[in-house]
PDB file of C-alpha atoms in Angstrom:
ATOM      1  CA  MET H   1      10.493  -7.291  17.990  1.00 68.00           C
ATOM      2  CA  ARG H   2       8.943 -10.979  18.032  1.00 84.00           C
ATOM      3  CA  GLU H   3      10.471 -13.248  20.760  1.00 90.00           C
ATOM      4  CA  TRP H   4      12.476 -15.940  19.000  1.00 96.00           C
ATOM      5  CA  SER H   5      14.154 -17.723  21.706  1.00 94.00           C
ATOM      6  CA  GLY H   6      13.132 -21.560  21.575  1.00 93.00           C
ATOM      7  CA  LYS H   7      11.558 -21.197  18.184  1.00 97.00           C
ATOM      8  CA  ARG H   8      12.382 -23.904  15.655  1.00 98.00           C
ATOM      9  CA  TYR H   9      12.485 -22.776  11.765  1.00 98.00           C
ATOM     10  CA  TRP H  10      13.179 -24.627   8.582  1.00 98.00           C
ATOM     11  CA  LEU H  11      15.075 -22.641   6.239  1.00 98.00           C
ATOM     12  CA  VAL H  12      15.068 -24.282   2.560  1.00 98.00           C
ATOM     13  CA  GLY H  13      17.669 -22.956   0.296  1.00 95.00           C
ATOM     14  CA  ALA H  14      20.140 -21.774   3.156  1.00 94.00           C
ATOM     15  CA  SER H  15      23.428 -23.149   2.194  1.00 90.00           C
ATOM     16  CA  GLU H  16      24.808 -19.783   0.714  1.00 90.00           C
ATOM     17  CA  GLY H  17      24.038 -16.349  -0.111  1.00 93.00           C
ATOM     18  CA  LEU H  18      20.935 -14.815   1.409  1.00 95.00           C
ATOM     19  CA  GLY H  19      19.819 -17.952   2.927  1.00 95.00           C
ATOM     20  CA  ARG H  20      22.935 -18.473   4.707  1.00 96.00           C
ATOM     21  CA  GLU H  21      23.203 -14.836   6.340  1.00 97.00           C
ATOM     22  CA  LEU H  22      19.467 -15.221   7.175  1.00 98.00           C
ATOM     23  CA  ALA H  23      20.305 -18.491   9.181  1.00 98.00           C
ATOM     24  CA  MET H  24      22.915 -16.942  10.720  1.00 97.00           C
ATOM     25  CA  LYS H  25      20.877 -13.948  11.929  1.00 97.00           C
ATOM     26  CA  MET H  26      18.104 -16.097  13.357  1.00 98.00           C
ATOM     27  CA  SER H  27      20.528 -18.178  15.014  1.00 98.00           C
ATOM     28  CA  ARG H  28      21.894 -15.345  16.801  1.00 97.00           C
ATOM     29  CA  ALA H  29      18.317 -14.455  17.934  1.00 97.00           C
ATOM     30  CA  GLY H  30      17.954 -17.632  19.701  1.00 97.00           C
ATOM     31  CA  VAL H  31      16.125 -19.626  16.873  1.00 98.00           C
ATOM     32  CA  GLU H  32      16.769 -23.450  16.336  1.00 98.00           C
ATOM     33  CA  VAL H  33      17.290 -23.525  12.692  1.00 98.00           C
ATOM     34  CA  VAL H  34      17.218 -26.482  10.403  1.00 98.00           C
ATOM     35  CA  VAL H  35      18.873 -25.723   7.191  1.00 98.00           C
ATOM     36  CA  SER H  36      18.417 -27.362   3.770  1.00 98.00           C
ATOM     37  CA  ALA H  37      19.831 -27.337   0.408  1.00 96.00           C
ATOM     38  CA  ARG H  38      21.302 -29.937  -2.043  1.00 95.00           C
ATOM     39  CA  SER H  39      24.988 -29.455  -0.983  1.00 94.00           C
ATOM     40  CA  GLU H  40      25.434 -31.393   2.173  1.00 95.00           C
ATOM     41  CA  GLU H  41      28.974 -30.186   2.468  1.00 96.00           C
ATOM     42  CA  ARG H  42      27.940 -26.575   2.844  1.00 96.00           C
ATOM     43  CA  LEU H  43      25.183 -27.315   5.154  1.00 97.00           C
ATOM     44  CA  GLN H  44      27.671 -29.129   7.549  1.00 97.00           C
ATOM     45  CA  ASN H  45      30.069 -25.913   7.307  1.00 96.00           C
ATOM     46  CA  LEU H  46      27.193 -23.722   7.782  1.00 97.00           C
ATOM     47  CA  VAL H  47      26.027 -25.882  11.042  1.00 97.00           C
ATOM     48  CA  ALA H  48      29.524 -25.590  12.137  1.00 97.00           C
ATOM     49  CA  GLU H  49      29.404 -21.835  12.084  1.00 97.00           C
ATOM     50  CA  LEU H  50      26.134 -20.999  13.513  1.00 97.00           C
ATOM     51  CA  PRO H  51      26.151 -19.661  17.021  1.00 95.00           C
ATOM     52  CA  GLY H  52      23.052 -21.449  18.339  1.00 96.00           C
ATOM     53  CA  ARG H  53      21.384 -24.803  18.069  1.00 97.00           C
ATOM     54  CA  ALA H  54      21.190 -26.060  14.354  1.00 98.00           C
ATOM     55  CA  THR H  55      21.020 -29.203  12.193  1.00 98.00           C
ATOM     56  CA  TYR H  56      20.831 -29.768   8.529  1.00 98.00           C
ATOM     57  CA  VAL H  57      18.753 -31.717   6.021  1.00 98.00           C
ATOM     58  CA  PRO H  58      19.794 -32.109   2.553  1.00 97.00           C
ATOM     59  CA  VAL H  59      16.793 -31.947   0.065  1.00 97.00           C
ATOM     60  CA  ASP H  60      16.143 -31.680  -3.469  1.00 96.00           C
ATOM     61  CA  ILE H  61      13.236 -29.513  -3.949  1.00 95.00           C
ATOM     62  CA  ALA H  62      12.812 -30.725  -7.560  1.00 95.00           C
ATOM     63  CA  ASP H  63      12.010 -34.198  -6.465  1.00 96.00           C
ATOM     64  CA  ARG H  64       8.921 -34.669  -4.514  1.00 96.00           C
ATOM     65  CA  ALA H  65       9.870 -37.452  -2.701  1.00 98.00           C
ATOM     66  CA  SER H  66      13.325 -35.887  -1.275  1.00 98.00           C
ATOM     67  CA  VAL H  67      10.986 -33.085   0.036  1.00 98.00           C
ATOM     68  CA  GLU H  68       8.635 -35.458   1.761  1.00 98.00           C
ATOM     69  CA  ALA H  69      11.578 -37.373   3.462  1.00 98.00           C
ATOM     70  CA  ALA H  70      13.219 -34.237   4.478  1.00 98.00           C
ATOM     71  CA  ALA H  71      10.130 -32.819   5.998  1.00 98.00           C
ATOM     72  CA  LYS H  72       9.737 -35.901   7.894  1.00 98.00           C
ATOM     73  CA  GLU H  73      13.188 -35.719   9.375  1.00 98.00           C
ATOM     74  CA  VAL H  74      12.803 -31.991  10.160  1.00 98.00           C
ATOM     75  CA  GLY H  75       9.752 -32.929  12.134  1.00 97.00           C
ATOM     76  CA  ARG H  76       7.706 -30.250  14.033  1.00 97.00           C
ATOM     77  CA  ILE H  77       8.745 -26.558  13.155  1.00 98.00           C
ATOM     78  CA  ASP H  78       7.129 -23.188  14.259  1.00 98.00           C
ATOM     79  CA  GLY H  79       8.036 -21.863  10.520  1.00 98.00           C
ATOM     80  CA  VAL H  80       9.569 -22.308   7.293  1.00 98.00           C
ATOM     81  CA  VAL H  81      11.564 -19.941   5.109  1.00 98.00           C
ATOM     82  CA  PHE H  82      11.582 -20.719   1.348  1.00 98.00           C
ATOM     83  CA  LEU H  83      14.609 -19.161  -0.307  1.00 97.00           C
ATOM     84  CA  ALA H  84      15.481 -21.558  -2.722  1.00 93.00           C
ATOM     85  CA  GLY H  85      15.763 -20.417  -6.423  1.00 91.00           C
ATOM     86  CA  ILE H  86      17.565 -20.296  -9.715  1.00 90.00           C
ATOM     87  CA  ALA H  87      18.075 -17.665 -12.260  1.00 86.00           C
ATOM     88  CA  THR H  88      19.127 -17.716 -15.812  1.00 85.00           C
ATOM     89  CA  LEU H  89      18.560 -14.943 -18.158  1.00 86.00           C
ATOM     90  CA  ILE H  90      16.686 -16.560 -21.341  1.00 89.00           C
ATOM     91  CA  ARG H  91      15.268 -14.354 -24.227  1.00 88.00           C
ATOM     92  CA  THR H  92      12.052 -15.831 -25.868  1.00 90.00           C
ATOM     93  CA  GLN H  93      14.063 -16.209 -29.241  1.00 92.00           C
ATOM     94  CA  GLU H  94      16.687 -18.412 -27.374  1.00 91.00           C
ATOM     95  CA  TRP H  95      14.047 -20.414 -25.471  1.00 92.00           C
ATOM     96  CA  ASP H  96      15.612 -23.453 -23.659  1.00 92.00           C
ATOM     97  CA  THR H  97      12.834 -25.741 -22.571  1.00 94.00           C
ATOM     98  CA  ASP H  98      14.991 -27.434 -19.937  1.00 94.00           C
ATOM     99  CA  ARG H  99      16.278 -24.555 -18.302  1.00 93.00           C
ATOM    100  CA  VAL H 100      12.754 -22.806 -18.337  1.00 93.00           C
ATOM    101  CA  GLU H 101      11.147 -25.765 -16.731  1.00 94.00           C
ATOM    102  CA  GLN H 102      13.826 -25.995 -14.156  1.00 94.00           C
ATOM    103  CA  MET H 103      13.304 -22.349 -13.348  1.00 94.00           C
ATOM    104  CA  LEU H 104       9.626 -23.212 -12.787  1.00 95.00           C
ATOM    105  CA  ASP H 105      10.015 -26.250 -11.024  1.00 96.00           C
ATOM    106  CA  VAL H 106      12.615 -24.920  -8.448  1.00 95.00           C
ATOM    107  CA  ASN H 107      11.304 -21.424  -7.954  1.00 96.00           C
ATOM    108  CA  LEU H 108       7.457 -22.162  -7.721  1.00 97.00           C
ATOM    109  CA  ILE H 109       6.596 -25.685  -7.769  1.00 97.00           C
ATOM    110  CA  GLY H 110       9.481 -26.371  -5.111  1.00 97.00           C
ATOM    111  CA  ALA H 111       7.691 -23.717  -2.982  1.00 98.00           C
ATOM    112  CA  ALA H 112       4.648 -25.718  -3.331  1.00 98.00           C
ATOM    113  CA  ARG H 113       6.218 -28.958  -2.544  1.00 98.00           C
ATOM    114  CA  VAL H 114       7.723 -27.728   0.570  1.00 98.00           C
ATOM    115  CA  ILE H 115       4.705 -25.722   1.880  1.00 98.00           C
ATOM    116  CA  GLY H 116       2.426 -29.016   1.165  1.00 98.00           C
ATOM    117  CA  GLN H 117       4.563 -30.846   3.821  1.00 98.00           C
ATOM    118  CA  VAL H 118       4.016 -28.217   6.481  1.00 98.00           C
ATOM    119  CA  ILE H 119       0.865 -26.391   6.060  1.00 98.00           C
ATOM    120  CA  GLY H 120      -1.374 -29.406   7.317  1.00 97.00           C
ATOM    121  CA  PRO H 121       0.215 -29.499  10.847  1.00 97.00           C
ATOM    122  CA  MET H 122       0.098 -25.631  11.062  1.00 98.00           C
ATOM    123  CA  VAL H 123      -3.359 -25.576  10.031  1.00 97.00           C
ATOM    124  CA  GLU H 124      -4.459 -28.023  12.745  1.00 97.00           C
ATOM    125  CA  ARG H 125      -2.420 -26.256  15.539  1.00 97.00           C
ATOM    126  CA  ASP H 126      -3.719 -22.718  14.351  1.00 97.00           C
ATOM    127  CA  ALA H 127      -0.037 -21.618  14.408  1.00 97.00           C
ATOM    128  CA  GLY H 128       2.991 -21.268  12.271  1.00 97.00           C
ATOM    129  CA  HIS H 129       4.925 -18.753   9.962  1.00 98.00           C
ATOM    130  CA  ILE H 130       5.708 -19.240   6.357  1.00 98.00           C
ATOM    131  CA  VAL H 131       8.012 -16.658   4.618  1.00 98.00           C
ATOM    132  CA  LEU H 132       8.501 -16.752   0.670  1.00 98.00           C
ATOM    133  CA  ILE H 133      11.548 -15.150  -0.786  1.00 97.00           C
ATOM    134  CA  GLY H 134      10.560 -13.371  -4.268  1.00 96.00           C
ATOM    135  CA  SER H 135      11.816 -11.070  -6.403  1.00 94.00           C
ATOM    136  CA  LEU H 136      11.049  -7.313  -7.664  1.00 94.00           C
ATOM    137  CA  SER H 137      10.869  -9.048 -11.183  1.00 89.00           C
ATOM    138  CA  ALA H 138       7.484 -10.692  -9.790  1.00 92.00           C
ATOM    139  CA  TYR H 139       5.578  -7.531 -10.538  1.00 90.00           C
ATOM    140  CA  ARG H 140       5.350  -7.367 -14.159  1.00 84.00           C
ATOM    141  CA  GLY H 141       6.991  -9.516 -17.009  1.00 82.00           C
ATOM    142  CA  LEU H 142      10.704  -8.446 -18.143  1.00 84.00           C
ATOM    143  CA  PRO H 143      12.427  -9.002 -21.306  1.00 83.00           C
ATOM    144  CA  GLY H 144      14.995 -11.857 -21.191  1.00 81.00           C
ATOM    145  CA  SER H 145      13.407 -13.333 -17.943  1.00 85.00           C
ATOM    146  CA  ILE H 146      10.891 -15.705 -19.509  1.00 89.00           C
ATOM    147  CA  GLY H 147      11.556 -18.254 -16.565  1.00 91.00           C
ATOM    148  CA  TYR H 148      12.738 -16.202 -13.928  1.00 91.00           C
ATOM    149  CA  SER H 149       9.986 -13.508 -13.855  1.00 92.00           C
ATOM    150  CA  THR H 150       7.211 -15.850 -14.617  1.00 94.00           C
ATOM    151  CA  SER H 151       8.210 -18.210 -11.652  1.00 95.00           C
ATOM    152  CA  LYS H 152       8.564 -15.140  -9.143  1.00 95.00           C
ATOM    153  CA  ALA H 153       5.170 -13.898 -10.384  1.00 95.00           C
ATOM    154  CA  GLY H 154       3.680 -17.455  -9.427  1.00 96.00           C
ATOM    155  CA  LEU H 155       5.276 -17.199  -6.128  1.00 97.00           C
ATOM    156  CA  MET H 156       3.869 -13.878  -5.347  1.00 97.00           C
ATOM    157  CA  ALA H 157       0.254 -14.984  -6.146  1.00 97.00           C
ATOM    158  CA  LEU H 158       0.821 -18.253  -4.295  1.00 98.00           C
ATOM    159  CA  ALA H 159       1.811 -15.930  -1.038  1.00 98.00           C
ATOM    160  CA  GLU H 160      -1.167 -13.552  -1.689  1.00 97.00           C
ATOM    161  CA  ALA H 161      -3.896 -16.255  -2.022  1.00 98.00           C
ATOM    162  CA  MET H 162      -2.183 -18.083   1.144  1.00 98.00           C
ATOM    163  CA  HIS H 163      -2.418 -14.795   3.087  1.00 98.00           C
ATOM    164  CA  GLY H 164      -6.034 -14.114   2.027  1.00 97.00           C
ATOM    165  CA  ASP H 165      -7.151 -17.747   3.039  1.00 98.00           C
ATOM    166  CA  LEU H 166      -5.314 -17.591   6.516  1.00 97.00           C
ATOM    167  CA  ARG H 167      -5.904 -14.055   7.542  1.00 94.00           C
ATOM    168  CA  HIS H 168      -8.393 -14.565  10.211  1.00 95.00           C
ATOM    169  CA  THR H 169      -6.120 -17.465  11.703  1.00 97.00           C
ATOM    170  CA  ALA H 170      -3.059 -17.492  13.735  1.00 96.00           C
ATOM    171  CA  LEU H 171      -0.913 -18.430  10.935  1.00 97.00           C
ATOM    172  CA  ARG H 172       1.222 -15.884   9.368  1.00 97.00           C
ATOM    173  CA  VAL H 173       2.330 -15.627   5.770  1.00 98.00           C
ATOM    174  CA  GLN H 174       4.915 -13.114   4.769  1.00 98.00           C
ATOM    175  CA  LEU H 175       6.640 -12.373   1.382  1.00 98.00           C
ATOM    176  CA  ALA H 176       9.808 -10.459   0.984  1.00 98.00           C
ATOM    177  CA  ASN H 177      10.645  -9.355  -2.783  1.00 97.00           C
ATOM    178  CA  PRO H 178      14.334  -8.247  -2.779  1.00 95.00           C
ATOM    179  CA  GLY H 179      16.128  -6.634  -5.581  1.00 92.00           C
ATOM    180  CA  TYR H 180      19.759  -7.474  -6.711  1.00 89.00           C
ATOM    181  CA  ILE H 181      21.792  -9.305  -4.103  1.00 92.00           C
ATOM    182  CA  ASP H 182      25.569 -10.202  -4.816  1.00 88.00           C
ATOM    183  CA  THR H 183      25.280 -13.901  -4.974  1.00 68.00           C
ATOM    184  CA  ARG H 184      26.104 -16.620  -7.638  1.00 62.00           C
ATOM    185  CA  MET H 185      22.684 -15.932  -9.135  1.00 55.00           C
ATOM    186  CA  GLN H 186      24.217 -12.721 -10.723  1.00 49.00           C
ATOM    187  CA  ASP H 187      27.097 -14.384 -12.361  1.00 52.00           C
ATOM    188  CA  ASP H 188      25.705 -14.743 -15.719  1.00 61.00           C
ATOM    189  CA  ASN H 189      23.693 -11.353 -15.825  1.00 56.00           C
ATOM    190  CA  PRO H 190      25.314  -9.018 -17.890  1.00 57.00           C
ATOM    191  CA  HIS H 191      23.304  -5.953 -17.269  1.00 57.00           C
ATOM    192  CA  SER H 192      23.843  -3.161 -14.908  1.00 61.00           C
ATOM    193  CA  LYS H 193      22.482  -3.953 -11.244  1.00 62.00           C
ATOM    194  CA  PRO H 194      21.412  -0.821  -9.585  1.00 69.00           C
ATOM    195  CA  PHE H 195      20.959  -0.822  -5.500  1.00 72.00           C
ATOM    196  CA  MET H 196      22.947  -4.207  -5.229  1.00 83.00           C
ATOM    197  CA  MET H 197      22.847  -5.448  -1.878  1.00 92.00           C
ATOM    198  CA  SER H 198      25.293  -7.840  -0.045  1.00 94.00           C
ATOM    199  CA  PRO H 199      23.822 -10.970   1.350  1.00 95.00           C
ATOM    200  CA  GLU H 200      24.076  -9.799   5.007  1.00 96.00           C
ATOM    201  CA  GLU H 201      22.231  -6.429   4.131  1.00 96.00           C
ATOM    202  CA  ALA H 202      19.455  -8.383   2.395  1.00 96.00           C
ATOM    203  CA  ALA H 203      18.996 -10.988   5.186  1.00 97.00           C
ATOM    204  CA  GLY H 204      18.633  -7.675   7.533  1.00 97.00           C
ATOM    205  CA  LYS H 205      15.763  -6.434   5.590  1.00 97.00           C
ATOM    206  CA  VAL H 206      14.084  -9.971   5.417  1.00 98.00           C
ATOM    207  CA  PHE H 207      14.496 -10.384   9.110  1.00 98.00           C
ATOM    208  CA  ASP H 208      13.288  -7.069   9.907  1.00 97.00           C
ATOM    209  CA  HIS H 209      10.221  -7.830   8.058  1.00 98.00           C
ATOM    210  CA  MET H 210       9.776 -11.149   9.647  1.00 98.00           C
ATOM    211  CA  ASN H 211       9.594  -9.238  13.302  1.00 97.00           C
ATOM    212  CA  THR H 212       6.513  -7.095  11.643  1.00 97.00           C
ATOM    213  CA  ASP H 213       2.864  -8.015  11.036  1.00 95.00           C
ATOM    214  CA  ALA H 214       3.101  -6.592   7.518  1.00 97.00           C
ATOM    215  CA  PHE H 215       2.412  -9.388   4.810  1.00 97.00           C
ATOM    216  CA  HIS H 216       4.572  -7.918   2.103  1.00 96.00           C
ATOM    217  CA  LYS H 217       7.979  -5.998   1.803  1.00 96.00           C
ATOM    218  CA  ALA H 218       9.888  -4.904  -1.347  1.00 95.00           C
ATOM    219  CA  PHE H 219      13.374  -3.588  -1.219  1.00 94.00           C
ATOM    220  CA  PRO H 220      15.696  -1.521  -1.386  1.00 91.00           C
ATOM    221  CA  PHE H 221      12.810   0.932  -1.037  1.00 87.00           C
ATOM    222  CA  ALA H 222      13.273   3.150  -3.868  1.00 82.00           C
ATOM    223  CA  PHE H 223      14.174   0.628  -6.553  1.00 83.00           C
ATOM    224  CA  GLY H 224      11.280  -1.519  -4.781  1.00 79.00           C
ATOM    225  CA  LEU H 225       8.793   1.487  -5.090  1.00 86.00           C
ATOM    226  CA  LEU H 226       9.653   1.571  -8.848  1.00 81.00           C
ATOM    227  CA  PHE H 227       8.459  -1.850  -9.555  1.00 82.00           C
ATOM    228  CA  ARG H 228       5.627  -1.632  -7.642  1.00 87.00           C
ATOM    229  CA  LEU H 229       4.145   1.357  -9.076  1.00 84.00           C
ATOM    230  CA  SER H 230       5.020  -0.287 -12.614  1.00 82.00           C
ATOM    231  CA  ARG H 231       1.858  -2.403 -12.035  1.00 83.00           C
ATOM    232  CA  PHE H 232      -0.287   0.940 -12.511  1.00 84.00           C
ATOM    233  CA  LEU H 233       1.677   2.237 -15.398  1.00 78.00           C
ATOM    234  CA  PRO H 234       0.013   2.227 -18.965  1.00 84.00           C
ATOM    235  CA  THR H 235       1.412  -0.389 -21.213  1.00 84.00           C
ATOM    236  CA  GLY H 236       3.472   2.239 -23.245  1.00 85.00           C
ATOM    237  CA  ILE H 237       5.054   4.029 -20.457  1.00 84.00           C
ATOM    238  CA  TYR H 238       6.090   0.624 -18.670  1.00 77.00           C
ATOM    239  CA  GLU H 239       7.660  -0.536 -22.064  1.00 81.00           C
ATOM    240  CA  TRP H 240       9.518   2.610 -22.471  1.00 83.00           C
ATOM    241  CA  ILE H 241      10.910   2.402 -18.688  1.00 79.00           C
ATOM    242  CA  PHE H 242      11.769  -1.340 -18.666  1.00 77.00           C
ATOM    243  CA  PHE H 243      12.095  -2.516 -22.289  1.00 79.00           C
ATOM    244  CA  ARG H 244      14.834  -0.061 -23.265  1.00 69.00           C
ATOM    245  CA  ARG H 245      18.017  -2.216 -22.362  1.00 57.00           C
TER     246      ARG H 245
END
């Protein structure tokens, strides 16, 4: 278990769901949390409920100027957790450029915007902690997920590249790839959702991961193992398993 008391973390995308529950867990552990999202009302309500020292800074991660202003207001931090994300199921035959671009802009480029504002000071201090929340859909392309799967694959590659660059420094980069979490993100998903987790359960998994030195965690374990192993399957077998729905 790491020593969390007195640390200061910026949680981006923390107004509800997994982000909200992770903020609760970190606050109980003694972390001063700064929570960010677009909805100021939800952020206010969350800060009022957090047991420890907490503040909020509204941000629109699709807007670079908003991210820059938020990072300046947040100030010095020991770590950042990027949880922001949107998911809409879109098939190639129903291509919606606006929605595809929005998913890429929030899920992937939004992460780059946030990291771009915090990485410089961390490198200068040779200290810091960056946690990116991805998805099991990142491992291989899934039908009906042209925007979401693509953006999460990019996020995973970003985390792997940063981890490789920083492996001999005191900066830690971690990636968590969860499966289905019972949040609003699942509202338009008509498919079965095996091993669905509550936000509280998923937050526990993420926080447990943050207490380790491991780079990567996929969960729940059995479901995550299936997706991880899919990268090594011949195309025909992969399609037979994942393309049948």
